[in-house]
PDB file of C-alpha atoms in Angstrom:
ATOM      1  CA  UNK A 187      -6.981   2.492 -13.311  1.00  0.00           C
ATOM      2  CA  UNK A 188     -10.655   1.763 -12.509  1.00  0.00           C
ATOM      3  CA  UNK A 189      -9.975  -0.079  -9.227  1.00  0.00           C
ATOM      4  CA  UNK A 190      -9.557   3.387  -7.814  1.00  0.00           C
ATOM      5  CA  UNK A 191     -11.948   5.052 -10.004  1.00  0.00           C
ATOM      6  CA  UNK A 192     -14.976   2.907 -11.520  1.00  0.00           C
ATOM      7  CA  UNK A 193     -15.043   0.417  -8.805  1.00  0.00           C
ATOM      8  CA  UNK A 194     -13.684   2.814  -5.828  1.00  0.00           C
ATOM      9  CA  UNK A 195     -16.871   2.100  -4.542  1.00  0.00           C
ATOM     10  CA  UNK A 196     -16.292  -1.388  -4.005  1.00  0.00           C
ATOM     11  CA  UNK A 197     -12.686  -1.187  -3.786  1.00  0.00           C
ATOM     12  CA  UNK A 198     -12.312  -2.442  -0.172  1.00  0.00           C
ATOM     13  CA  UNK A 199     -14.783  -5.167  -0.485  1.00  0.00           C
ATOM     14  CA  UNK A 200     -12.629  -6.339  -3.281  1.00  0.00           C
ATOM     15  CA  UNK A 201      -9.378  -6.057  -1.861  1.00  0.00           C
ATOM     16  CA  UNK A 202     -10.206  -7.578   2.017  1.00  0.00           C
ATOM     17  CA  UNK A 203     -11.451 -11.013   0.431  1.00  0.00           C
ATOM     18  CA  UNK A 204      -7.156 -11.035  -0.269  1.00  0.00           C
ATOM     19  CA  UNK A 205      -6.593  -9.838   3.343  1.00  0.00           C
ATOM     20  CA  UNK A 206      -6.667 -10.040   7.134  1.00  0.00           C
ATOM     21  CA  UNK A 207      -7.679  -6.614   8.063  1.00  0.00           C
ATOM     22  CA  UNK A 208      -7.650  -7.139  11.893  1.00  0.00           C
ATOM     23  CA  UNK A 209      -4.335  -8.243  11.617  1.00  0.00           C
ATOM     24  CA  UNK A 210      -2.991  -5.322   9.985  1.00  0.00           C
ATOM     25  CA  UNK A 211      -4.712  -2.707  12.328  1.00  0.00           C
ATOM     26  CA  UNK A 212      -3.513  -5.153  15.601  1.00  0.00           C
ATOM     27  CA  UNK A 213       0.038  -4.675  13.991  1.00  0.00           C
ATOM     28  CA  UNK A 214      -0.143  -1.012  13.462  1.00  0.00           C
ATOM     29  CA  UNK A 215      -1.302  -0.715  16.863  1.00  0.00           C
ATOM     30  CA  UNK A 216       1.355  -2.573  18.647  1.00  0.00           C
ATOM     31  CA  UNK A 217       4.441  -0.719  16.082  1.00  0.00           C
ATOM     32  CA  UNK A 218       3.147   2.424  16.891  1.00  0.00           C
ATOM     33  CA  UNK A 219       2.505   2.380  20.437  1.00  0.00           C
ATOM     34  CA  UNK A 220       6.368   0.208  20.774  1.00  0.00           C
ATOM     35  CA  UNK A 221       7.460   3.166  19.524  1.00  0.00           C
ATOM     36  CA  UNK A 222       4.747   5.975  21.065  1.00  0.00           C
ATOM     37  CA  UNK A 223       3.638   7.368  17.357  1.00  0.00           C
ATOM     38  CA  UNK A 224       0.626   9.529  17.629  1.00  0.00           C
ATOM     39  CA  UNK A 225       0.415  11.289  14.768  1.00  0.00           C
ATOM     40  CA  UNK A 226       0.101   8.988  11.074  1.00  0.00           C
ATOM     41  CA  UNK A 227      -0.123  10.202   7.615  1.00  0.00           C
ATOM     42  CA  UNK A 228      -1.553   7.270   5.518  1.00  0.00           C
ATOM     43  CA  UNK A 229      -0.073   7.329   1.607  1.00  0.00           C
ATOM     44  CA  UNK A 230      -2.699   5.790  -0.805  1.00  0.00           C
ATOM     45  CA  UNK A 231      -5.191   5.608   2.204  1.00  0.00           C
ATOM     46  CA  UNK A 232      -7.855   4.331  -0.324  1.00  0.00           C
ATOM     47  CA  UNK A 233     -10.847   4.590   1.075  1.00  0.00           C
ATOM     48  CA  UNK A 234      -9.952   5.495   4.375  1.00  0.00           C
ATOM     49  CA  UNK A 235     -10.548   2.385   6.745  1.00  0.00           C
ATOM     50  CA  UNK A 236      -7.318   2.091   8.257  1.00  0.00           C
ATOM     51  CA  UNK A 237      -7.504   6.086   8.830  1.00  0.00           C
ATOM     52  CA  UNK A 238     -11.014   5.157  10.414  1.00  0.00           C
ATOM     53  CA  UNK A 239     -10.119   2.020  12.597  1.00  0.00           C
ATOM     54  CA  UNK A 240      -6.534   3.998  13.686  1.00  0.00           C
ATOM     55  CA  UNK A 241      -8.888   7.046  14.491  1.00  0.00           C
ATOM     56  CA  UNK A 242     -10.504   4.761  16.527  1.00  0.00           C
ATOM     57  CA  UNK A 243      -7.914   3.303  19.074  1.00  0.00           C
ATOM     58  CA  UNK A 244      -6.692   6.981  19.728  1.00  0.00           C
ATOM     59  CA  UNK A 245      -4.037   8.314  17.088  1.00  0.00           C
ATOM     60  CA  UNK A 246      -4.257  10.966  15.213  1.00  0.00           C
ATOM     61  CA  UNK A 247      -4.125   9.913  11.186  1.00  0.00           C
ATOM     62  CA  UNK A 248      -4.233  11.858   7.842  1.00  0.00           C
ATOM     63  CA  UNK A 249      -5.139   9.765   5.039  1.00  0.00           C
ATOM     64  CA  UNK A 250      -4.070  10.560   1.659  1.00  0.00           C
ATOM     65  CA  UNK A 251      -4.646   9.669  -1.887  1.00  0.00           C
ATOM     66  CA  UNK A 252      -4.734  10.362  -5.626  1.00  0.00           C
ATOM     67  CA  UNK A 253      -7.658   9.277  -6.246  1.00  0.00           C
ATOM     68  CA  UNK A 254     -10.377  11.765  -6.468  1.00  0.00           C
ATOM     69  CA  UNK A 255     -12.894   9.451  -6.442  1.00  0.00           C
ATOM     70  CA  UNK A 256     -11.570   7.231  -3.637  1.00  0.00           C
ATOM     71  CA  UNK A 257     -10.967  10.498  -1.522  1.00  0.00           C
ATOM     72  CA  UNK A 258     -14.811  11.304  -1.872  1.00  0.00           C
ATOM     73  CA  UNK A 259     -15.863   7.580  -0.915  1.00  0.00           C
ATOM     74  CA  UNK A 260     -13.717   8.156   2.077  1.00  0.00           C
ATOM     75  CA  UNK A 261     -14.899  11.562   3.116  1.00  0.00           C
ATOM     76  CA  UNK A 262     -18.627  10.336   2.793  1.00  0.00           C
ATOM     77  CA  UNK A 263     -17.707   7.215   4.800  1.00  0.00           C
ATOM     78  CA  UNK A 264     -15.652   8.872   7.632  1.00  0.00           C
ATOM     79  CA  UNK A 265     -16.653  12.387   7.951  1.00  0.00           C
ATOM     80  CA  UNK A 266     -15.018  12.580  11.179  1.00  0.00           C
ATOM     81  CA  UNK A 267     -11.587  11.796   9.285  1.00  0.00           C
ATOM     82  CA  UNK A 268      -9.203  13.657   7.838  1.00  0.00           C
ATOM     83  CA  UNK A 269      -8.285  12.989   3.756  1.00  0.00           C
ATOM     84  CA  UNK A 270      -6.542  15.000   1.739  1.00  0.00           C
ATOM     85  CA  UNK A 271      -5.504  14.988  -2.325  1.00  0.00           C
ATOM     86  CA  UNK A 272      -2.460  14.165  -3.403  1.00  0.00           C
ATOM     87  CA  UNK A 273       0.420  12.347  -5.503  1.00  0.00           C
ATOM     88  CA  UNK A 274       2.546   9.639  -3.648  1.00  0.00           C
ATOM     89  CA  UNK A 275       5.587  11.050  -4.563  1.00  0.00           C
ATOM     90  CA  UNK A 276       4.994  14.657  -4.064  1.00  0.00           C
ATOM     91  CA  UNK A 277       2.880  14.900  -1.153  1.00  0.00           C
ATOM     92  CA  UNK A 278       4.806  17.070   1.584  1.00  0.00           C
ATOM     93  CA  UNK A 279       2.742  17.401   4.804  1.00  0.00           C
ATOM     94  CA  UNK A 280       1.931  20.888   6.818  1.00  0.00           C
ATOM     95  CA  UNK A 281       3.369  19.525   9.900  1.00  0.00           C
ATOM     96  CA  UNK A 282       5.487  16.341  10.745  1.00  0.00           C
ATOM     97  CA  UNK A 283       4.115  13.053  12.090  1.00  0.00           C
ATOM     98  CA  UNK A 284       5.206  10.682  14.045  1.00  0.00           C
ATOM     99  CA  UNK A 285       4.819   7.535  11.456  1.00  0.00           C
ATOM    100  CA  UNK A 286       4.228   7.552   7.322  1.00  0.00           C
ATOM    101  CA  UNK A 287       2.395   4.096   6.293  1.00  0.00           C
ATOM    102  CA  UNK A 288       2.220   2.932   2.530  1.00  0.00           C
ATOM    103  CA  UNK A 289       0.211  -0.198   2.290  1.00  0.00           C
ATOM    104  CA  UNK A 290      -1.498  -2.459   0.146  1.00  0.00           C
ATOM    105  CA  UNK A 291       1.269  -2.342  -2.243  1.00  0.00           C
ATOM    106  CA  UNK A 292       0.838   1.366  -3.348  1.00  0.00           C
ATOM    107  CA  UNK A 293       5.225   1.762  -3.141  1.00  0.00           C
ATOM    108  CA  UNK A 294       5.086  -0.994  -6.041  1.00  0.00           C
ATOM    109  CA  UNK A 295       3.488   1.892  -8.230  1.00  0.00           C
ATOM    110  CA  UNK A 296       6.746   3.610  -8.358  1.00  0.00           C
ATOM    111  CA  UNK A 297       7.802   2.279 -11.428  1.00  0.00           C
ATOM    112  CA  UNK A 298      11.259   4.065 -11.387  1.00  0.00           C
ATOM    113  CA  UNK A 299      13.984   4.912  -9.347  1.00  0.00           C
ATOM    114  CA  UNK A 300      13.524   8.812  -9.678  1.00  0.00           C
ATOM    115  CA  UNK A 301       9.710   8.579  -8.593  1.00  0.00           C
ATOM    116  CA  UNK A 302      11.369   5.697  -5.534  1.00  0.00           C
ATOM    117  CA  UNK A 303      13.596   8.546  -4.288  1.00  0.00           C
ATOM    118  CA  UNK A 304      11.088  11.347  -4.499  1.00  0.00           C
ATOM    119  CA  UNK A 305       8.615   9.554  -2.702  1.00  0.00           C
ATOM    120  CA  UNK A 306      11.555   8.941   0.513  1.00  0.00           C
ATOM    121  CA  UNK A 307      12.402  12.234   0.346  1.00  0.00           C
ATOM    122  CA  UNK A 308       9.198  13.338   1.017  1.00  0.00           C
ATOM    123  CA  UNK A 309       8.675  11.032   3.569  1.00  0.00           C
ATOM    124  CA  UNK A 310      11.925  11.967   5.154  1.00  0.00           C
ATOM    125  CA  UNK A 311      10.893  15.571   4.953  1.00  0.00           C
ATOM    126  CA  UNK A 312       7.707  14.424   6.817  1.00  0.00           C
ATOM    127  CA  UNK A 313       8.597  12.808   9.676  1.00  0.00           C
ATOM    128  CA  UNK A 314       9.891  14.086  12.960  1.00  0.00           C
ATOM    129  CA  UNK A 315      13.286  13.078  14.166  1.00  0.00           C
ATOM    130  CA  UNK A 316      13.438   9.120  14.601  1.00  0.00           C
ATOM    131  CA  UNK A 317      10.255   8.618  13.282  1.00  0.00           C
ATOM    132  CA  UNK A 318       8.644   5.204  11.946  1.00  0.00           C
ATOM    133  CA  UNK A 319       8.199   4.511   8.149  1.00  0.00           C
ATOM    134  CA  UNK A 320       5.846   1.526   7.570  1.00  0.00           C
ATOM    135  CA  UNK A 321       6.367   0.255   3.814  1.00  0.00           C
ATOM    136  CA  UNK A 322       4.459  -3.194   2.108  1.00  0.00           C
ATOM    137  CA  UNK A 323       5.754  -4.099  -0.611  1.00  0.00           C
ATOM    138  CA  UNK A 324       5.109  -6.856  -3.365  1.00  0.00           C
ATOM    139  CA  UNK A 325       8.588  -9.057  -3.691  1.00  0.00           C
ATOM    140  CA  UNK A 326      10.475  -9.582  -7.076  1.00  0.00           C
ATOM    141  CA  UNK A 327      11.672 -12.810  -6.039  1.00  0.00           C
ATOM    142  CA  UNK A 328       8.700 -15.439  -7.154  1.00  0.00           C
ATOM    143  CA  UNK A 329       7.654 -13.280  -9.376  1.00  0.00           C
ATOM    144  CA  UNK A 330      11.143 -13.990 -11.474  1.00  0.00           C
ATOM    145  CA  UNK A 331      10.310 -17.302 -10.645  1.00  0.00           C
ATOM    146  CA  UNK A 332       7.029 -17.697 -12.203  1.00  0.00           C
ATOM    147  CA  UNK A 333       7.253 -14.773 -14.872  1.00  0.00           C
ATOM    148  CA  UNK A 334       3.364 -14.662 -15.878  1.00  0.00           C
ATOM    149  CA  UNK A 335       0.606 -16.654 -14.933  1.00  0.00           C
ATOM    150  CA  UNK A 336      -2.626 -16.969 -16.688  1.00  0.00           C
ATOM    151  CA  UNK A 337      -6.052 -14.645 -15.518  1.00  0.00           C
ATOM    152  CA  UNK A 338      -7.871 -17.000 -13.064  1.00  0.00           C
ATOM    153  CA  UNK A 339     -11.333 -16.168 -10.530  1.00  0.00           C
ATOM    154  CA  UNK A 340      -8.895 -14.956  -7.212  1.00  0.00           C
ATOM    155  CA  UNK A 341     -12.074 -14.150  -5.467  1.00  0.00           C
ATOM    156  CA  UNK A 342     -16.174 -13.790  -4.675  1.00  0.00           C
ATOM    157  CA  UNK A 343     -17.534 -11.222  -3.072  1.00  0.00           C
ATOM    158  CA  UNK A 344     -20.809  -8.812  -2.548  1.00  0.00           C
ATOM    159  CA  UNK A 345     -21.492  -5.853  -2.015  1.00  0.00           C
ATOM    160  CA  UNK A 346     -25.389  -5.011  -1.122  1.00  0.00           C
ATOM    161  CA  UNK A 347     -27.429  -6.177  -4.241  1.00  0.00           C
ATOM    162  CA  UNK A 348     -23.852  -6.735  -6.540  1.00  0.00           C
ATOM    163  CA  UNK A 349     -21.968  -9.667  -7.255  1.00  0.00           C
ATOM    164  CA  UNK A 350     -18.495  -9.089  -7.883  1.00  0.00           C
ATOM    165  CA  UNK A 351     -15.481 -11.480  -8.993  1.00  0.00           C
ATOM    166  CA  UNK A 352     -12.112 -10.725  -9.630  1.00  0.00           C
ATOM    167  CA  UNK A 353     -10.015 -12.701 -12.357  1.00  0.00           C
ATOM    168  CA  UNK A 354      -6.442 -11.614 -12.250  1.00  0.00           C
ATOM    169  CA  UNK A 355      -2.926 -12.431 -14.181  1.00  0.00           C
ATOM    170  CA  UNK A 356      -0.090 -11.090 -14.712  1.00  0.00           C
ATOM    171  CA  UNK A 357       3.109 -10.786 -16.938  1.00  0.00           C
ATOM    172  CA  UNK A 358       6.745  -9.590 -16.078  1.00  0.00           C
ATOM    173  CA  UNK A 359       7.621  -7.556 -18.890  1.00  0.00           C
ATOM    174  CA  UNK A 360      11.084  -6.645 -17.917  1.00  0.00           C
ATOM    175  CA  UNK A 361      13.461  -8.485 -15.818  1.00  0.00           C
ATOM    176  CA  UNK A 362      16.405  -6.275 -15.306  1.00  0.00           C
ATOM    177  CA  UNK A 363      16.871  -4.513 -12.033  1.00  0.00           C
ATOM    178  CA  UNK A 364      13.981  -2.252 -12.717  1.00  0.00           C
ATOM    179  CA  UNK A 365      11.309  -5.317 -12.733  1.00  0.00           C
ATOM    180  CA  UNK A 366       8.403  -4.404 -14.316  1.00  0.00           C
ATOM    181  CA  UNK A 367       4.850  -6.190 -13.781  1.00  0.00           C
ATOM    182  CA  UNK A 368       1.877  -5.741 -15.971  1.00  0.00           C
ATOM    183  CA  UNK A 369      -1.199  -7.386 -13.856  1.00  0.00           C
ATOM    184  CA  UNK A 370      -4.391  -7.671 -15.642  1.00  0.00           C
ATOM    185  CA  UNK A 371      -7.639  -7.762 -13.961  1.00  0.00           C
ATOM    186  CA  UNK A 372     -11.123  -8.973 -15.457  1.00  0.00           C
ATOM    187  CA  UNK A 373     -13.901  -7.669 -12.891  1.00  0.00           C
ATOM    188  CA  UNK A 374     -17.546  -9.505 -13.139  1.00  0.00           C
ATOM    189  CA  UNK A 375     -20.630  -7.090 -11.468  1.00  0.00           C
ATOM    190  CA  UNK A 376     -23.438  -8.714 -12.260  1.00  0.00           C
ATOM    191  CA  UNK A 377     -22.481 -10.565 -15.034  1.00  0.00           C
ATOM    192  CA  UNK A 378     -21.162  -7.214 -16.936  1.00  0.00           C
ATOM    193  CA  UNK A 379     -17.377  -7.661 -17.387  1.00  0.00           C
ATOM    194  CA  UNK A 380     -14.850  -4.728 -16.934  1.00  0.00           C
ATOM    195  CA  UNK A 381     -11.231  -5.189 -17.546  1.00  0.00           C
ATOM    196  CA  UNK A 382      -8.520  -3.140 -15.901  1.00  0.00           C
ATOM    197  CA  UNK A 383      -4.725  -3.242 -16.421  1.00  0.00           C
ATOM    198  CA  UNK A 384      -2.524  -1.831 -13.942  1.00  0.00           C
ATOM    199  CA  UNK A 385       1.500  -1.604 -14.344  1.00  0.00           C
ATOM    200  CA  UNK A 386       3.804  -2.140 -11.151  1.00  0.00           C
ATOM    201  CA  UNK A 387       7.199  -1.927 -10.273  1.00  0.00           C
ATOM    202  CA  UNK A 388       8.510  -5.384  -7.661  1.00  0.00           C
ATOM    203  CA  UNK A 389      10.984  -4.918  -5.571  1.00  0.00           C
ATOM    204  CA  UNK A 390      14.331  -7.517  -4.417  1.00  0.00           C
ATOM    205  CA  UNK A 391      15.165  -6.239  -0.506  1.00  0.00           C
ATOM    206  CA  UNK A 392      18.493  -5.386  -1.054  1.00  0.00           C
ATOM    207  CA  UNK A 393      17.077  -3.205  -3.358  1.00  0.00           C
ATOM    208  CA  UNK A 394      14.737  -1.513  -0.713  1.00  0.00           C
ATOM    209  CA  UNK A 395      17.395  -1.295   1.909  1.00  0.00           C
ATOM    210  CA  UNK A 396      19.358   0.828  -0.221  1.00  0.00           C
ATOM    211  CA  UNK A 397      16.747   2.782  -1.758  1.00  0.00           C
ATOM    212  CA  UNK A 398      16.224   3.526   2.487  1.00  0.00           C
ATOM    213  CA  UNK A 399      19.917   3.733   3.659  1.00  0.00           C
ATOM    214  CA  UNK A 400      20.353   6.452   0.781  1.00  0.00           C
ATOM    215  CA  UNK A 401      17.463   8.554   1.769  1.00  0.00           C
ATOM    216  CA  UNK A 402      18.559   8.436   5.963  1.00  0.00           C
ATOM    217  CA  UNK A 403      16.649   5.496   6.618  1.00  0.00           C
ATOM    218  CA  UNK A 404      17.425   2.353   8.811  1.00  0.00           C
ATOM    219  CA  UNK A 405      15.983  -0.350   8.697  1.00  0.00           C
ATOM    220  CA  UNK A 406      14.418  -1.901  12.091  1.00  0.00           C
ATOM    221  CA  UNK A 407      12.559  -5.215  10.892  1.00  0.00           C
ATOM    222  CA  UNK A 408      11.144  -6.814   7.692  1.00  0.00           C
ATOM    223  CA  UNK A 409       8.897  -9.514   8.041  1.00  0.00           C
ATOM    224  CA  UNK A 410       6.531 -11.396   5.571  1.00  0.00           C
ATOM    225  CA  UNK A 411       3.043 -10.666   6.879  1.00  0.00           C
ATOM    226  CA  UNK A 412       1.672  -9.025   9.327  1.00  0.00           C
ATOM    227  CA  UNK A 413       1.749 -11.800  11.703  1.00  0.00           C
ATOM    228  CA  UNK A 414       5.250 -10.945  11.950  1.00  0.00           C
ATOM    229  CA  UNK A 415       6.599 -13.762  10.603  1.00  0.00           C
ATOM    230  CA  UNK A 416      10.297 -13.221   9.583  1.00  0.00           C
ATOM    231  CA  UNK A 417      10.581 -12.209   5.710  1.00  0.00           C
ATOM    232  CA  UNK A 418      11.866 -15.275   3.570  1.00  0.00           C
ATOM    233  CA  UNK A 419      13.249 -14.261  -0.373  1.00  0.00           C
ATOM    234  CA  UNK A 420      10.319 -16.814  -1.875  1.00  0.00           C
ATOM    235  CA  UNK A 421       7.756 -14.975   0.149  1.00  0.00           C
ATOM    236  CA  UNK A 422       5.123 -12.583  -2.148  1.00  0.00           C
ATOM    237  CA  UNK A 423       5.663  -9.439   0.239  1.00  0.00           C
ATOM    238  CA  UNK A 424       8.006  -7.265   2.242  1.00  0.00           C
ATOM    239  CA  UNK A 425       6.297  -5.807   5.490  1.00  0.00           C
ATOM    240  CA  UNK A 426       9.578  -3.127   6.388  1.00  0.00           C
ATOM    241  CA  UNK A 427       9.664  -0.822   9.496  1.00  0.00           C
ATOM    242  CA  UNK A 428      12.276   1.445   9.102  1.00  0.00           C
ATOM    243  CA  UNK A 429      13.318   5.023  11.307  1.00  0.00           C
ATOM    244  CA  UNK A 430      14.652   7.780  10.322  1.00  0.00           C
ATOM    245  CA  UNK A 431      18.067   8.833  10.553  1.00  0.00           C
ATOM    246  CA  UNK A 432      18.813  11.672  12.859  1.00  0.00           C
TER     247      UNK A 432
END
């Protein structure tokens, strides 16, 4: 996927046009110290500002990722932070922390239940007793309801001396309970075009609560944004906190 490859480089310029970044760190900040977390491992940290910004206010994060290229963005970034490589659904920590995060949609990549349960097994495996599990997550509800929808300009941004818009679409390809999603991207840098496909898995909430009830999880609160306004079924995301089962 050249998001997280070609364009790492740009990648969080891109994505925070879409976003409220402030918001997400002031939510992180109150969940974790509700619950005193100090230690966070980040999965599909990108390139590594939430690791930075959490840093920052005191906690103790490891960001990981498997990008390669994202990974060395990040390390050249935030030197001072600590990235490591690794696959979503096989990463097993050294030691236990306190809270697991997977953001930005990055649980939507599991495109089937055996990669779902591998991935909250390991998260399972680490986290200390009763700790948090922060999980976004891109709803399968309106996207039932709407099925595909053309490749439109979502955004403008720069970067330094480069322009950069993103056209995206996207097509649901199956509609079973395994809901597949492939979303198409056309990129514009300066006038040269590069196109990117990426294919994602969406997600109903029952669906997620048992995915998390099987794997010794319980689930605290789900809301829509990070605002924490209450999660509604139309909504396009699922913001869960969930604890593990002692």
């Amino acid at each position: 996927m050249k998001l997280y490859s070609e364009l790492a480089e740009y990648y969080f310029t891109i994505e925070e046009a879409s976003r409220k970044f402030s918001e997400e760190i002031l939510f992180l900040r109150d969940t974790f110290k509700r619950h005193k977390i100090h230690t966070v491992l980040d999965i599909g940290c990108g390139t590594g500002e939430h690791i930075k910004e959490l840093q920052g206010m005191g906690f103790k994060p490891l960001g990981v990722d498997g990008s390669p290229r994202m990974l060395e963005i990040a390390k050249a970034r935030f030197p001072h932070c600590q990235f490591e490589l690794g696959k979503m659904e096989a990463y097993v920590a050294k030691q236990p922390v306190d809270a697991v995060i997977c953001l930005y949609g990055t649980f939507n990549y599991l495109i089937n239940d055996d990669l779902v349960q591998n991935f909250l097994r390991n998260c399972y495996k680490n986290l200390k007793q009763a700790g948090l599990l922060v999980l976004e997550i891109w709803n399968a509800d309106p996207i039932h309801r709407i099925k595909r929808k053309p490749i439109t300009t979502v955004s403008n941004v720069r970067q330094g001396a480069t322009s950069i818009r993103r056209n995206r679409g996207f097509r649901l390809t199956r509609a079973d309970d395994v809901a597949i999603v492939e979303v198409n991207y056309v990129y514009n840098l300066n006038q040269k075009d590069l196109k990117d496909k990426h294919t994602m898995r969406v997600f109903h909430f029952p669906q997620v609560r048992n995915f998390l009830d099987d794997n010794k999880f319980d689930v605290l609160h789900v809301y829509s944004n990070y605002d924490g306004e209450k999660y509604i079924k139309t909504g396009a995301r699922m913001l869960i906190v969930a604890k593990k089962r002692s």
